[in-house]
Short mmCIF file of C-alpha atoms and ligand atoms in Angstrom, two decimals:
data_model
loop_
_atom_site.label_atom_id
_atom_site.label_comp_id
_atom_site.label_asym_id
_atom_site.label_seq_id
_atom_site.Cartn_x
_atom_site.Cartn_y
_atom_site.Cartn_z
CA MET A 1 86.34 102.86 123.82
CA GLY A 2 90.02 103.45 123.27
CA GLN A 3 91.82 106.60 122.42
CA VAL A 4 91.19 107.91 118.92
CA ILE A 5 94.42 108.21 116.91
CA VAL A 6 93.01 108.66 113.40
CA ASP A 7 89.92 110.80 112.99
CA VAL A 8 88.43 111.10 109.51
CA GLN A 9 85.40 113.29 108.89
CA ASN A 10 83.54 113.67 105.60
CA LEU A 11 86.55 113.09 103.40
CA PHE A 12 85.65 113.80 99.80
CA LYS A 13 87.55 113.48 96.54
CA ARG A 14 86.51 113.86 92.94
CA TYR A 15 88.35 113.12 89.73
CA GLY A 16 86.38 114.87 87.02
CA ALA A 17 82.99 113.20 86.89
CA ILE A 18 84.02 110.38 89.26
CA THR A 19 83.46 110.78 92.98
CA ALA A 20 86.24 108.52 94.25
CA VAL A 21 85.62 109.15 97.95
CA ASP A 22 82.20 110.32 98.99
CA ARG A 23 82.07 111.85 102.49
CA VAL A 24 83.87 109.09 104.33
CA SER A 25 84.04 109.29 108.13
CA PHE A 26 85.60 106.91 110.63
CA GLN A 27 87.81 106.82 113.69
CA VAL A 28 90.62 104.44 114.50
CA ASP A 29 91.60 103.69 118.08
CA ARG A 30 95.18 103.47 119.25
CA GLY A 31 96.53 99.93 118.98
CA GLU A 32 93.82 98.80 116.63
CA ILE A 33 94.19 96.97 113.33
CA PHE A 34 91.64 98.73 111.18
CA GLY A 35 90.75 97.42 107.74
CA ILE A 36 89.14 99.04 104.72
CA LEU A 37 87.65 96.24 102.66
CA GLY A 38 86.28 96.79 99.19
CA PRO A 39 86.49 95.83 95.53
CA ASN A 40 88.71 97.45 92.88
CA GLY A 41 87.95 101.12 92.45
CA ALA A 42 86.03 101.44 95.75
CA GLY A 43 88.21 104.37 96.79
CA LYS A 44 90.47 102.65 99.31
CA THR A 45 93.79 103.99 98.04
CA THR A 46 92.42 107.50 97.58
CA THR A 47 91.10 107.48 101.16
CA LEU A 48 94.39 106.22 102.58
CA GLU A 49 96.52 108.64 100.61
CA MET A 50 94.43 111.63 101.69
CA ILE A 51 94.95 110.62 105.32
CA GLU A 52 98.66 110.15 104.68
CA GLY A 53 98.96 113.64 103.23
CA LEU A 54 99.84 112.35 99.78
CA ARG A 55 96.65 113.50 98.05
CA VAL A 56 94.73 116.67 98.78
CA PRO A 57 91.05 116.12 99.59
CA ASP A 58 88.33 118.25 98.02
CA GLY A 59 86.55 118.29 101.34
CA GLY A 60 86.57 116.93 104.85
CA THR A 61 89.30 116.51 107.46
CA ALA A 62 91.74 113.88 108.58
CA VAL A 63 93.47 114.24 111.94
CA VAL A 64 96.31 111.85 112.67
CA ASP A 65 97.75 111.68 116.17
CA GLY A 66 96.29 115.12 116.85
CA ILE A 67 97.61 116.70 113.65
CA ASP A 68 95.34 117.95 110.90
CA VAL A 69 96.89 116.60 107.73
CA ARG A 70 95.91 119.61 105.61
CA ARG A 71 97.58 122.00 108.02
CA ASP A 72 100.73 119.98 108.59
CA PRO A 73 101.20 117.11 106.11
CA ARG A 74 104.90 116.82 107.00
CA GLY A 75 104.07 116.49 110.67
CA VAL A 76 101.74 113.64 109.85
CA ARG A 77 104.24 111.92 107.59
CA ALA A 78 106.86 112.00 110.32
CA ARG A 79 104.59 109.98 112.58
CA ILE A 80 103.38 107.39 110.14
CA GLY A 81 104.78 104.52 108.13
CA VAL A 82 103.48 104.14 104.63
CA GLN A 83 103.37 101.18 102.31
CA LEU A 84 102.12 102.24 98.91
CA GLN A 85 100.09 99.97 96.67
CA GLU A 86 102.61 100.48 93.89
CA ALA A 87 105.89 101.34 95.53
CA ALA A 88 108.58 102.62 93.21
CA PHE A 89 112.03 101.41 94.20
CA PHE A 90 115.35 101.69 92.43
CA ASP A 91 116.10 98.47 90.58
CA ARG A 92 119.84 98.61 91.23
CA LEU A 93 119.81 99.36 94.91
CA THR A 94 120.05 96.45 97.32
CA VAL A 95 117.45 95.78 99.98
CA GLU A 96 119.75 97.28 102.59
CA GLU A 97 120.51 100.36 100.50
CA THR A 98 116.83 100.89 99.79
CA LEU A 99 116.08 100.90 103.49
CA GLN A 100 119.00 103.29 104.14
CA LEU A 101 117.69 105.61 101.45
CA PHE A 102 114.10 105.69 102.70
CA GLY A 103 115.33 106.00 106.28
CA SER A 104 117.45 109.00 105.33
CA TYR A 105 114.28 110.93 104.41
CA GLN A 106 112.97 110.46 107.93
CA ARG A 107 113.59 112.26 111.19
CA THR A 108 114.12 109.00 113.02
CA MET A 109 115.36 105.74 111.64
CA VAL A 110 115.84 102.26 113.03
CA ALA A 111 118.73 100.08 111.92
CA PRO A 112 117.88 98.43 108.57
CA GLU A 113 118.91 95.11 110.19
CA THR A 114 115.95 95.31 112.51
CA VAL A 115 113.34 95.56 109.78
CA ILE A 116 115.22 93.13 107.50
CA ASP A 117 114.99 90.51 110.26
CA ARG A 118 111.40 91.38 110.98
CA LEU A 119 110.33 90.79 107.39
CA GLN A 120 112.64 87.80 106.92
CA LEU A 121 114.69 89.37 104.19
CA GLN A 122 118.07 88.34 105.65
CA ASP A 123 119.01 86.28 102.56
CA LYS A 124 118.20 89.17 100.28
CA ARG A 125 120.02 91.92 102.16
CA ARG A 126 122.54 92.42 99.34
CA SER A 127 120.27 91.55 96.42
CA TRP A 128 119.21 94.19 93.98
CA VAL A 129 115.58 95.13 94.19
CA MET A 130 115.12 94.10 90.54
CA ASN A 131 116.04 90.53 91.48
CA LEU A 132 113.45 90.14 94.23
CA SER A 133 110.38 87.98 93.81
CA GLY A 134 106.98 89.64 94.04
CA GLY A 135 106.54 88.47 97.61
CA GLN A 136 110.00 89.65 98.66
CA ARG A 137 109.33 93.03 97.10
CA GLN A 138 106.07 93.22 98.98
CA ARG A 139 107.91 92.48 102.23
CA LEU A 140 110.50 95.12 101.40
CA SER A 141 107.73 97.68 101.00
CA ILE A 142 106.47 96.83 104.49
CA ALA A 143 110.02 97.00 105.85
CA VAL A 144 110.24 100.50 104.34
CA ALA A 145 107.02 101.43 106.13
CA LEU A 146 108.67 100.48 109.45
CA ILE A 147 112.03 102.19 108.94
CA ASN A 148 111.02 105.30 110.93
CA ASP A 149 109.61 103.21 113.80
CA PRO A 150 106.13 104.69 113.25
CA ARG A 151 103.29 104.65 115.75
CA ILE A 152 100.79 104.35 112.94
CA VAL A 153 101.32 102.14 109.92
CA PHE A 154 99.30 102.48 106.72
CA LEU A 155 99.38 99.44 104.47
CA ASP A 156 97.72 99.51 101.05
CA GLU A 157 96.91 95.93 100.06
CA PRO A 158 99.88 94.44 101.89
CA THR A 159 99.35 90.86 100.76
CA THR A 160 98.03 91.21 97.22
CA GLY A 161 99.76 88.80 94.89
CA LEU A 162 101.21 86.62 97.65
CA ASP A 163 100.66 82.90 97.90
CA PRO A 164 98.53 81.71 100.83
CA GLN A 165 101.50 80.72 102.98
CA ALA A 166 103.30 84.02 102.43
CA ARG A 167 100.05 85.82 103.17
CA ARG A 168 99.66 84.04 106.51
CA ASN A 169 103.26 84.85 107.39
CA LEU A 170 102.61 88.51 106.74
CA TRP A 171 99.43 88.41 108.81
CA GLU A 172 101.58 87.25 111.72
CA VAL A 173 104.00 90.11 111.22
CA ILE A 174 101.18 92.66 111.03
CA ALA A 175 99.38 91.16 114.02
CA SER A 176 102.59 91.46 116.03
CA PHE A 177 102.48 95.26 115.63
CA ARG A 178 99.59 95.19 118.07
CA GLY A 179 101.80 94.12 120.95
CA GLU A 180 104.11 97.05 120.22
CA GLY A 181 101.36 99.59 120.60
CA ARG A 182 101.35 100.43 116.91
CA THR A 183 98.14 101.21 115.12
CA VAL A 184 97.54 99.72 111.68
CA VAL A 185 95.23 100.97 108.95
CA LEU A 186 95.20 98.64 105.97
CA THR A 187 93.23 98.13 102.82
CA THR A 188 92.40 94.80 101.32
CA HIS A 189 90.03 93.13 98.93
CA TYR A 190 90.52 89.78 100.64
CA MET A 191 87.61 89.12 102.92
CA GLU A 192 89.56 86.46 104.80
CA GLU A 193 92.33 88.93 105.54
CA ALA A 194 89.89 91.49 106.90
CA GLN A 195 88.08 88.84 108.92
CA ARG A 196 91.14 87.21 110.49
CA LEU A 197 93.44 90.14 110.97
CA CYS A 198 91.35 93.24 111.61
CA ASP A 199 89.75 94.34 114.87
CA ARG A 200 87.29 96.44 112.92
CA VAL A 201 86.47 96.64 109.25
CA ALA A 202 84.99 99.41 107.14
CA ILE A 203 83.34 97.97 104.06
CA MET A 204 83.72 100.40 101.20
CA ASP A 205 81.90 100.48 97.87
CA HIS A 206 81.66 103.22 95.25
CA GLY A 207 83.45 105.73 97.47
CA ARG A 208 81.27 105.16 100.51
CA ILE A 209 81.52 103.22 103.72
CA VAL A 210 78.50 100.95 103.67
CA ALA A 211 79.16 99.28 107.04
CA LEU A 212 81.73 99.49 109.81
CA ASP A 213 82.17 97.20 112.79
CA THR A 214 84.01 94.16 114.11
CA PRO A 215 83.91 91.28 111.60
CA ARG A 216 81.81 89.26 114.02
CA THR A 217 79.20 91.98 114.46
CA LEU A 218 79.10 92.71 110.73
CA ILE A 219 78.34 89.06 110.07
CA ARG A 220 75.79 88.80 112.86
CA THR A 221 74.02 91.95 111.70
CA HIS A 222 74.08 91.57 107.93
CA ALA A 223 74.49 87.85 107.27
CA PRO A 224 73.11 85.99 110.25
CA ARG A 225 72.46 82.76 108.38
CA THR A 226 74.64 79.71 108.54
CA THR A 227 75.03 77.34 105.63
CA VAL A 228 74.19 73.70 106.21
CA ALA A 229 75.11 71.66 103.15
CA LEU A 230 74.71 67.94 102.59
CA THR A 231 75.30 65.47 99.81
CA VAL A 232 72.15 63.40 99.63
CA LEU A 233 72.56 59.75 98.61
CA GLU A 234 68.94 58.70 98.69
CA GLY A 235 65.50 59.84 99.77
CA GLU A 236 64.17 63.32 100.33
CA VAL A 237 62.62 65.46 103.03
CA GLY A 238 60.84 68.80 102.86
CA TYR A 239 63.99 70.83 103.47
CA ALA A 240 62.18 74.17 103.49
CA SER A 241 60.09 73.09 106.46
CA LEU A 242 63.04 71.99 108.63
CA PRO A 243 63.56 74.20 111.71
CA GLY A 244 65.66 77.28 111.03
CA VAL A 245 65.76 76.83 107.27
CA ARG A 246 65.09 80.03 105.32
CA HIS A 247 66.38 79.11 101.89
CA VAL A 248 67.02 75.92 99.93
CA GLU A 249 69.30 75.57 96.94
CA VAL A 250 70.86 72.70 95.05
CA ALA A 251 74.39 73.47 93.93
CA ASN A 252 77.21 71.19 92.76
CA GLY A 253 75.36 68.08 93.79
CA GLU A 254 74.78 69.42 97.30
CA VAL A 255 71.60 70.50 99.00
CA VAL A 256 72.51 73.88 100.48
CA LEU A 257 70.33 75.20 103.28
CA SER A 258 70.52 78.69 104.76
CA SER A 259 69.60 78.44 108.40
CA THR A 260 69.08 80.87 111.24
CA ASP A 261 69.28 77.95 113.67
CA PRO A 262 71.91 75.53 112.40
CA MET A 263 71.84 73.33 115.51
CA GLN A 264 68.14 72.62 115.11
CA THR A 265 68.49 72.16 111.35
CA VAL A 266 71.27 69.61 111.76
CA TYR A 267 69.38 67.84 114.52
CA ALA A 268 66.29 67.50 112.29
CA LEU A 269 68.41 66.17 109.45
CA MET A 270 69.92 63.56 111.77
CA GLU A 271 66.44 62.53 112.86
CA SER A 272 65.29 62.17 109.25
CA SER A 273 68.34 60.06 108.55
CA ARG A 274 67.73 57.86 111.60
CA ALA A 275 64.09 57.44 110.53
CA GLY A 276 65.31 56.19 107.15
CA GLN A 277 63.80 59.08 105.19
CA ILE A 278 67.08 60.25 103.71
CA GLY A 279 70.61 59.01 103.47
CA PHE A 280 73.34 61.61 103.19
CA HIS A 281 77.00 62.10 103.81
CA GLN A 282 79.40 65.03 104.03
CA LEU A 283 77.35 67.32 106.19
CA ARG A 284 78.99 70.72 106.10
CA VAL A 285 78.19 73.61 108.43
CA GLU A 286 79.68 76.98 107.56
CA ASP A 287 79.25 80.36 109.16
CA ALA A 288 78.67 83.35 106.94
CA THR A 289 81.70 85.44 106.00
CA LEU A 290 82.35 89.07 105.20
CA GLU A 291 81.84 88.02 101.58
CA ASP A 292 78.21 87.30 102.47
CA VAL A 293 77.99 90.63 104.27
CA PHE A 294 79.24 92.41 101.16
CA LEU A 295 76.79 90.49 98.99
CA HIS A 296 73.95 91.39 101.32
CA LEU A 297 74.85 95.09 101.39
CA THR A 298 75.68 95.64 97.74
CA GLY A 299 74.01 92.81 95.85
CA ARG A 300 77.41 91.94 94.38
CA ARG A 301 80.30 89.66 95.23
CA LEU A 302 83.58 91.13 96.37
CA ARG A 303 85.47 89.12 93.80
CA GLU A 304 83.80 89.38 90.47
N1 ATP B 1 94.69 110.01 89.92
C1 ATP B 1 93.47 109.67 89.50
N2 ATP B 1 92.89 110.28 88.47
C2 ATP B 1 91.64 109.96 88.06
N3 ATP B 1 90.90 109.00 88.64
C3 ATP B 1 91.42 108.34 89.67
C4 ATP B 1 92.74 108.63 90.16
N4 ATP B 1 93.00 107.81 91.19
C5 ATP B 1 91.89 107.04 91.34
N5 ATP B 1 90.95 107.36 90.44
C6 ATP B 1 89.61 106.75 90.35
O1 ATP B 1 89.00 106.85 91.62
C7 ATP B 1 88.31 105.65 91.96
C8 ATP B 1 88.88 105.07 93.23
O2 ATP B 1 90.21 104.64 93.00
P1 ATP B 1 91.11 104.01 94.14
O3 ATP B 1 92.46 103.80 93.56
O4 ATP B 1 91.03 104.86 95.36
O5 ATP B 1 90.36 102.64 94.41
P2 ATP B 1 90.85 101.36 95.25
O6 ATP B 1 89.72 100.99 96.14
O7 ATP B 1 92.15 101.62 95.86
O8 ATP B 1 90.96 100.25 94.11
P3 ATP B 1 91.99 99.00 93.99
O9 ATP B 1 91.42 97.91 94.81
O10 ATP B 1 91.94 98.67 92.53
O11 ATP B 1 93.34 99.45 94.44
C9 ATP B 1 88.45 104.75 90.74
O12 ATP B 1 87.30 104.91 89.96
C10 ATP B 1 89.68 105.29 90.03
O13 ATP B 1 89.60 105.04 88.65
MG1 MG B 2 93.96 100.73 95.72
#
């Protein structure tokens, strides 16, 4: 185990009748990329903003780099970088001026150039914020989070609204924080983002953490089946009795098998094909994803 840098115990927050965050506890190790994955309204932003000292919890504690956020919210804010889900910038400031402004609120500040280069905003240095594209604005908000050279970076849905290429580019930037000894806590509702980028993931639903582990362990524990799908041209076999097969479904012209032993399932299918019992093409083998884990734990899909 590494050194704990964020320690959250029983965080609790209510808005009237709604319990937004319901006794959430977790610890983040130094240097880790920690993800909170959950659907809209799960309580991700509320959790993050209580840790950041931006919202006051109704109960529980959050200790960041040894500082209890309720005792010393300013002390916490000096050590962290924050990207808000809905950052408010001034339309008629340039990218460079925006970074200067946010940096001026901080005790320490790196040169705006550094973070402009880092987020590939060089061409937009002198553009007004109002003239940035959604993706450029998103990158600016991450640049702002880095302006005080923080040891811990909190990112609230850093890639929402980006196209797949821009999203991958940002994943590279965020992954590179690891090598600098920074710790990242991010929220996302993209299962692929959580799976590819995060060392550990807390799955959140209705204000609670329903599972927390490495993506690989979450999948192995909660969704151990692999999908074996084939487009059958002719013939038929008793799919349910093939080795490893636990579930059979026909969807979009494919026979979709859930298997606990995909190697054996595929081998048996090949044998049936060789014996002339079935003819198929496009055999597809897919591991379960965090989407399947979420489905298993909540009975719902992440993306409705
Ligand atoms: N300031 C507020 N006043 C009243 N209710 C709020 C407030 N902020 C959040 N909520 C409610 O608390 C719950 C959790 O909201 P939160 O913004 O933390 O979810 P989230 O996981 O960040 O969702 P999203 O993916 O949409 O950003 C929701 O039901 C939301 O409507
Ligand atoms: Mg949110």
